[in-house]
CSV table of C-alpha atoms in Angstrom, one decimal:
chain,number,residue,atom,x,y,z
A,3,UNK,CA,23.6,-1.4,-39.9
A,4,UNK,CA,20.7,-2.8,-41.2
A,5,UNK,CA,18.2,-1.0,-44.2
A,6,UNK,CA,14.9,-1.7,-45.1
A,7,UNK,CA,11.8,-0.6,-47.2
A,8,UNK,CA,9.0,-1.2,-48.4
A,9,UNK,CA,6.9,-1.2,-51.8
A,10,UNK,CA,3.8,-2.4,-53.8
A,11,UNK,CA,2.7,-2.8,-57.5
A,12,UNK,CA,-0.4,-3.7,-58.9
A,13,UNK,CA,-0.5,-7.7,-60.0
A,14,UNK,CA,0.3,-6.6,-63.7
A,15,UNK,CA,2.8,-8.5,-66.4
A,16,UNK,CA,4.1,-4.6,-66.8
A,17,UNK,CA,3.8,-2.7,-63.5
A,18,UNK,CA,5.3,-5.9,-61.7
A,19,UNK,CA,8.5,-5.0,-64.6
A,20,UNK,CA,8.8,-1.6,-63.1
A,21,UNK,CA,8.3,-2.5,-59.1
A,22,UNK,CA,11.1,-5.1,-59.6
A,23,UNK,CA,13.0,-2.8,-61.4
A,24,UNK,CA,12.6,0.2,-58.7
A,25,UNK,CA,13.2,-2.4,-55.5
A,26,UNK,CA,16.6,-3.9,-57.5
A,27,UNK,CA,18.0,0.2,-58.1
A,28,UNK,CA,16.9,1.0,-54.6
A,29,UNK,CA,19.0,-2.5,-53.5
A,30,UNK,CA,21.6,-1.5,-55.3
A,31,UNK,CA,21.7,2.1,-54.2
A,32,UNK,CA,22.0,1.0,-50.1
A,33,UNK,CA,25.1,-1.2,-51.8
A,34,UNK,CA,24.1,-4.3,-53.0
A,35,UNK,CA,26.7,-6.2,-54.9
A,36,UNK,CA,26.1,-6.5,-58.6
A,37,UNK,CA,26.3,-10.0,-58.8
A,38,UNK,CA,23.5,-10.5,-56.3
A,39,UNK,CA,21.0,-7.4,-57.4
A,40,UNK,CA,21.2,-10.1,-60.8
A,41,UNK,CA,20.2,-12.8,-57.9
A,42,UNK,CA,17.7,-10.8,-57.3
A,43,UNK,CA,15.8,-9.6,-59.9
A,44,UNK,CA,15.8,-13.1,-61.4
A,45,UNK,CA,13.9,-14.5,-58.5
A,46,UNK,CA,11.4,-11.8,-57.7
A,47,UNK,CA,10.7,-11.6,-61.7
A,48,UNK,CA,9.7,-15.4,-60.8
A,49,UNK,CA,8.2,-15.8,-57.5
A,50,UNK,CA,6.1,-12.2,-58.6
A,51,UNK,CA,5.3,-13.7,-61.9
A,52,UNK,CA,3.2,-16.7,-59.6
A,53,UNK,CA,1.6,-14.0,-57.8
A,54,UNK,CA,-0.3,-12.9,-61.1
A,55,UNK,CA,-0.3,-16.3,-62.9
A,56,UNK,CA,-1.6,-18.3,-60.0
A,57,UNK,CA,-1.9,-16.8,-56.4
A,58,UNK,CA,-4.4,-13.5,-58.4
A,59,UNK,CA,-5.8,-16.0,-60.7
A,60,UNK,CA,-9.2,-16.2,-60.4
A,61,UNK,CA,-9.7,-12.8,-58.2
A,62,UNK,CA,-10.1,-9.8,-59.5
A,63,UNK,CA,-6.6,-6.9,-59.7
A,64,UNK,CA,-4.5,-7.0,-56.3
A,65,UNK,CA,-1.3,-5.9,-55.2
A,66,UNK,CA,1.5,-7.7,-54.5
A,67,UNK,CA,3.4,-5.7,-51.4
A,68,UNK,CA,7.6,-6.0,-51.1
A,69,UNK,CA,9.4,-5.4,-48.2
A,70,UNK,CA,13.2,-5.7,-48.4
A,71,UNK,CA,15.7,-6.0,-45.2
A,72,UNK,CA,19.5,-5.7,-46.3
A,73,UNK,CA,22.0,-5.9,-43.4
A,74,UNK,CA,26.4,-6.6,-44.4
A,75,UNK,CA,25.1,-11.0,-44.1
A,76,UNK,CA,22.1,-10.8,-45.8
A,77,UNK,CA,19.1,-9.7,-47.7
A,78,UNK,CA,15.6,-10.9,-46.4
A,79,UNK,CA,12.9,-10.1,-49.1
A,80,UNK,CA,9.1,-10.2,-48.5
A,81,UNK,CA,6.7,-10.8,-51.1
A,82,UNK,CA,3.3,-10.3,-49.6
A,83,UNK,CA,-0.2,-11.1,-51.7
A,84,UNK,CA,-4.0,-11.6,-50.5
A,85,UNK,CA,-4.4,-14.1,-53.3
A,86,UNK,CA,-4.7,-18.1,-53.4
A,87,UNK,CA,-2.7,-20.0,-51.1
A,88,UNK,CA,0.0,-22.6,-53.0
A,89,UNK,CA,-1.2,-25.7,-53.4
A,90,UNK,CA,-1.9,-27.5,-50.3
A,91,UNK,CA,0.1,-24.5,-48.8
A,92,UNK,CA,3.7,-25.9,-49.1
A,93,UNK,CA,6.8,-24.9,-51.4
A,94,UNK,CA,6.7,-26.4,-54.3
A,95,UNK,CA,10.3,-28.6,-54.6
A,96,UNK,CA,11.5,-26.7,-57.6
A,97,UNK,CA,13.6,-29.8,-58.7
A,98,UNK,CA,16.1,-29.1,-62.0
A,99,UNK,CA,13.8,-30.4,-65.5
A,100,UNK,CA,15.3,-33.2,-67.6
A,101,UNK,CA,15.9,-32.3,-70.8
A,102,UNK,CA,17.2,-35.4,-71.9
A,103,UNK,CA,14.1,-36.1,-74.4
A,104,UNK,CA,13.5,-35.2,-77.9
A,105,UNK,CA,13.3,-31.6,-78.9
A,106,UNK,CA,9.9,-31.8,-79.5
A,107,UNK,CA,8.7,-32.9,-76.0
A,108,UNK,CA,11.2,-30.2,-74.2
A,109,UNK,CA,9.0,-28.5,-71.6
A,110,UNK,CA,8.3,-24.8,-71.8
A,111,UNK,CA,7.6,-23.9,-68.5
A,112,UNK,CA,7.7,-24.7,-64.8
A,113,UNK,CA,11.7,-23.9,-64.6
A,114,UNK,CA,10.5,-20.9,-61.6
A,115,UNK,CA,10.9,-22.6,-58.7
A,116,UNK,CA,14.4,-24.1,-59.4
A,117,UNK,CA,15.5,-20.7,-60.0
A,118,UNK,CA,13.8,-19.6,-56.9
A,119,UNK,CA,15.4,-22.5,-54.4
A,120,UNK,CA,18.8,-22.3,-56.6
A,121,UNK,CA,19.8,-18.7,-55.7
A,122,UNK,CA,18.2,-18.2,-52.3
A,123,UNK,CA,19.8,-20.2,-49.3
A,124,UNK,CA,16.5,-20.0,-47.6
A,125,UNK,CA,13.0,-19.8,-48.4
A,126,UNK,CA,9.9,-19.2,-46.1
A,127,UNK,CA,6.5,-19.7,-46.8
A,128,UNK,CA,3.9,-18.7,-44.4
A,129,UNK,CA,-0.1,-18.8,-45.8
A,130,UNK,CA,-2.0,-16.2,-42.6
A,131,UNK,CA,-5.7,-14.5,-42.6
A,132,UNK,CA,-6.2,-15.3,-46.8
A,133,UNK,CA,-2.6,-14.0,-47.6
A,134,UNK,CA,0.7,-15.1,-48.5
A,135,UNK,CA,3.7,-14.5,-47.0
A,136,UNK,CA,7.2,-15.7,-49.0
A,137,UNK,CA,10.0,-14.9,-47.4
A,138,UNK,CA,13.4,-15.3,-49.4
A,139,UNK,CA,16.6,-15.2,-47.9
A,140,UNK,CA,20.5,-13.8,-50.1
A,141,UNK,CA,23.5,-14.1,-48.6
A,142,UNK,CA,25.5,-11.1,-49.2
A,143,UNK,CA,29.2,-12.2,-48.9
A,144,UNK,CA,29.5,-15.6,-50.1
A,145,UNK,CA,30.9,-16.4,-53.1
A,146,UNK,CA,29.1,-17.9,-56.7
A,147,UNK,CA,29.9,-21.4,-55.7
A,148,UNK,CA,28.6,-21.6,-52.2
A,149,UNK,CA,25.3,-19.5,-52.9
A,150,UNK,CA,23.9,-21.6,-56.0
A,151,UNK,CA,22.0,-24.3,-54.8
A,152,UNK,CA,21.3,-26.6,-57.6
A,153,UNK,CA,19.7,-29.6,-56.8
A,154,UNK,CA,20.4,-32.3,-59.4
B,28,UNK,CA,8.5,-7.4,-79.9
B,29,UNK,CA,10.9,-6.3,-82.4
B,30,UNK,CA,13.0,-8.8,-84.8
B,31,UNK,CA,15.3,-7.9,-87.6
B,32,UNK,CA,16.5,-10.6,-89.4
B,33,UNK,CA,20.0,-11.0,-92.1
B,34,UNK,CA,20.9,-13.9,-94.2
B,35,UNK,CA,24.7,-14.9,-94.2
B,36,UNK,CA,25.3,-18.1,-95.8
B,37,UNK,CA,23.2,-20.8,-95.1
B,38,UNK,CA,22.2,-18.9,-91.9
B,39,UNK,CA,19.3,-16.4,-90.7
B,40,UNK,CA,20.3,-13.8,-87.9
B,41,UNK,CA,17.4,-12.6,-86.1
B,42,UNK,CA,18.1,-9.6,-83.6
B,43,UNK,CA,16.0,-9.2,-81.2
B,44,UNK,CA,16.0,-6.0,-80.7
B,45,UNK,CA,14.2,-5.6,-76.4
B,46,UNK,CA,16.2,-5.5,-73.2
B,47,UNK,CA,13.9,-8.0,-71.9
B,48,UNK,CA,12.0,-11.4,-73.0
B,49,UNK,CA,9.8,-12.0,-69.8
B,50,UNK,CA,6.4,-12.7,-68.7
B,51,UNK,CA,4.9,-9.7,-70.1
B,52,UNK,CA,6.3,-10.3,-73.6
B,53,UNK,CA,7.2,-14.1,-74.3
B,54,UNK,CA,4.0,-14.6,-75.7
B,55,UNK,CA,4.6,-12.1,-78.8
B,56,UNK,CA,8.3,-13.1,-78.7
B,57,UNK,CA,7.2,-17.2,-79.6
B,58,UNK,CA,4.8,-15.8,-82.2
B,59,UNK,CA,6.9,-13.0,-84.2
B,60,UNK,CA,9.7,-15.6,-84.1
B,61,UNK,CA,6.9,-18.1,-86.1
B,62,UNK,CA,6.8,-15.1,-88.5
B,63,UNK,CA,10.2,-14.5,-88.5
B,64,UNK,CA,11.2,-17.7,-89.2
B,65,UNK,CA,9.0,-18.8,-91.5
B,66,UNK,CA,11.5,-18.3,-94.4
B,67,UNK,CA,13.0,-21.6,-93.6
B,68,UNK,CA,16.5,-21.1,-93.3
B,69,UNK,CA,17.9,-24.4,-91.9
B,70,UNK,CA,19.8,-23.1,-89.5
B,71,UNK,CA,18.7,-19.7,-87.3
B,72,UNK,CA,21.0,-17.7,-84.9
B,73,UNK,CA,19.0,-15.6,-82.3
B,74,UNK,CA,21.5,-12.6,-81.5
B,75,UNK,CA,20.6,-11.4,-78.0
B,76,UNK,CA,23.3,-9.4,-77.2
B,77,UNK,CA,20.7,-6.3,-76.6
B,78,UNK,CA,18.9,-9.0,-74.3
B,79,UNK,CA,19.4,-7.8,-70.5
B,80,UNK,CA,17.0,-9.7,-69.0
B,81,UNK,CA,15.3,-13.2,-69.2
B,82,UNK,CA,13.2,-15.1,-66.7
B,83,UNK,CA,11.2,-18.5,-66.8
B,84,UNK,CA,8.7,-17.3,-69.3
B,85,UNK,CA,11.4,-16.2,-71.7
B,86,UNK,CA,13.2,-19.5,-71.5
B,87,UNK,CA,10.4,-21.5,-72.5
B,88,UNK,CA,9.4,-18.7,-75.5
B,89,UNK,CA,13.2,-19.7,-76.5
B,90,UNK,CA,12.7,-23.1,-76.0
B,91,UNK,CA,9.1,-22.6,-78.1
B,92,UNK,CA,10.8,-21.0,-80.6
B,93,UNK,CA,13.6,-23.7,-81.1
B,94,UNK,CA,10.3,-26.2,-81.6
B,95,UNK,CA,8.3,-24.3,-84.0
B,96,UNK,CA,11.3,-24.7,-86.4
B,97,UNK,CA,11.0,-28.2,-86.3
B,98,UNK,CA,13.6,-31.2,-86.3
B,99,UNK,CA,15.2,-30.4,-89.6
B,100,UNK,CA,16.3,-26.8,-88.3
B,101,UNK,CA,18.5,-25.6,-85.7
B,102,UNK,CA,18.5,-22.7,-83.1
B,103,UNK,CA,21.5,-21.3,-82.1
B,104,UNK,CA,22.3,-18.9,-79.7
B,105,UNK,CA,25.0,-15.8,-79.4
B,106,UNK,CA,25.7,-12.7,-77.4
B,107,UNK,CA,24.1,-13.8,-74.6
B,108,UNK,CA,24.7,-11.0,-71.2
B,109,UNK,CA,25.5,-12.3,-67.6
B,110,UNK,CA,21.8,-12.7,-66.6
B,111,UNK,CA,20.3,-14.2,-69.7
B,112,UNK,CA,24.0,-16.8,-69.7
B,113,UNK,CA,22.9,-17.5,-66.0
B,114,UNK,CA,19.0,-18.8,-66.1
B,115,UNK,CA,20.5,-20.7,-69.3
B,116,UNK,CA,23.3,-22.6,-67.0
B,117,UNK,CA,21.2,-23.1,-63.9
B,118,UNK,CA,18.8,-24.3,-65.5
B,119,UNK,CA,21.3,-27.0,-67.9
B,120,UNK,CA,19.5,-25.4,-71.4
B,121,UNK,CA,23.4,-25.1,-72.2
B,122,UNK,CA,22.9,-28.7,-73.0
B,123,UNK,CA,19.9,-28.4,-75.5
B,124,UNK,CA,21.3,-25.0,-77.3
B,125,UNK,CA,24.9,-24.3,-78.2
B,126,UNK,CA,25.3,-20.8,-77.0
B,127,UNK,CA,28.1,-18.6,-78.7
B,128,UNK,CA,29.5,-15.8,-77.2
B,129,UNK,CA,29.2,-13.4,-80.0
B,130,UNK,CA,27.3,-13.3,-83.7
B,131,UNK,CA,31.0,-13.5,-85.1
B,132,UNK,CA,31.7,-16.7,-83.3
B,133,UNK,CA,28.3,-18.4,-84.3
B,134,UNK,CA,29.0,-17.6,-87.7
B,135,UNK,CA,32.5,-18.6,-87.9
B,136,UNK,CA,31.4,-22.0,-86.5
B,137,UNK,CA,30.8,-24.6,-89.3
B,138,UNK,CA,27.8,-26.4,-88.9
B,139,UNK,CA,26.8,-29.9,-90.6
């Protein structure tokens, strides 16, 4: 049996907090496990939060447009925007920081795309008529250890 | 952003009193914990056991937060929920902070 929906938000800090918060309940509700509605909300909170930082940028307010396919293997979510492509149009690798340094020279940002790559087992980028397409893949089933793909 | 900060001992507690640090807020987070923090304590425990929620942004807010206190000070952390525990493990900042399971565990710990 396979669910979907669909959804959109304007590219705002605070109305991307309640769209990611409505798609996670609605998740849940057609019986997402716990575990991986957490999955979830952690990497849309991050993959979204590019949309306004980088992809809405320079334009003026846009909408970033979710559509979410849950089957009993997986969850397939869409994250659709008609803002600027990534740079030179491919995934960024998203490899873990080292924090290895002084305190003082600890980085502050730029842990998103670990995240992203770390608790998806697939990602899809797809850059067509001046949008972006991201596709982003959860198994449902598998357990903690086989879904967290941390690249050292 | 709302803090509330207690002294016990040597140490400053500072509640955060939001279900989320993220994106929208970080920003106000790193500065209110300047203010907060400006008392000096040497060593500050951020309870976030009403924190639901972090992402990417509220990491680094964290991470701001620990350098704004400077070397001579120390952040730790307690009461951290199953989301906010995970983007700290994933990412290895378990390494960098020493995260306590609850405020009475952080306090109990003896700290040079």
């Amino acid at each position: 049996m396979v669910d979907s929906f669909a959804c959109s938000f304007l590219a705002t800090e605070l109305d991307a907090r309640s769209g990611i918060c409505s798609v996670v309940e609605r998740l849940q509700d057609m019986g997402l496990p716990e575990a991986r509605a957490h999955e979830v909300q952690i990497v849309l909170a991050e993959a979204v939060n590019n949309v306004i930082e980088h992809a809405y940028a320079d334009a003026p307010l846009g909408n970033v447009y979710i559509h979410c396919n849950l089957n009993t293997e997986r969850l397939w979510i869409n994250i659709h925007d008609a803002g600027a492509p990534l740079p030179d149009e491919k995934l960024p690798a998203g490899k873990l920081i080292d924090l290895s340094g002084p305190t003082e020279d600890l980085p502050e940002g730029g842990f998103g795309w670990f995240l992203i790559r770390a608790l998806t087992s697939d990602i899809r980028y797809e850059r067509r008529c001046g949008n972006n397409q991201l596709a982003l893949c959860f198994e449902i089933n598998a357990n903690e250890a086989e879904t967290t793909n941390v690249v050292p | 952003m709302s803090l509330t900060s207690t002294m016990t001992g040597n140490a400053q507690i500072v509640t955060v009193n939001a279900e989320r640090i993220d994106a929208a807020i970080a920003i106000q987070f790193k500065e209110d914990m300047r203010s907060e923090t400006e008392s000096g304590a040497s060593r500050v425990i951020l309870d976030l056991s009403e924190v639901k929620f972090i992402d990417s942004s509220g990491l680094g807010a964290i991470v701001a937060a620990m350098k704004q206190l400077g070397s001579d000070r120390k952040l730790d952390l307690a009461g951290l929920t199953p989301m906010v525990d995970k983007v700290f493990r994933l990412t290895r900042m378990d390494t960098v902070f020493d995260l306590y399971a609850s405020l009475n565990e952080a306090t109990a710990a003896r700290k040079s």
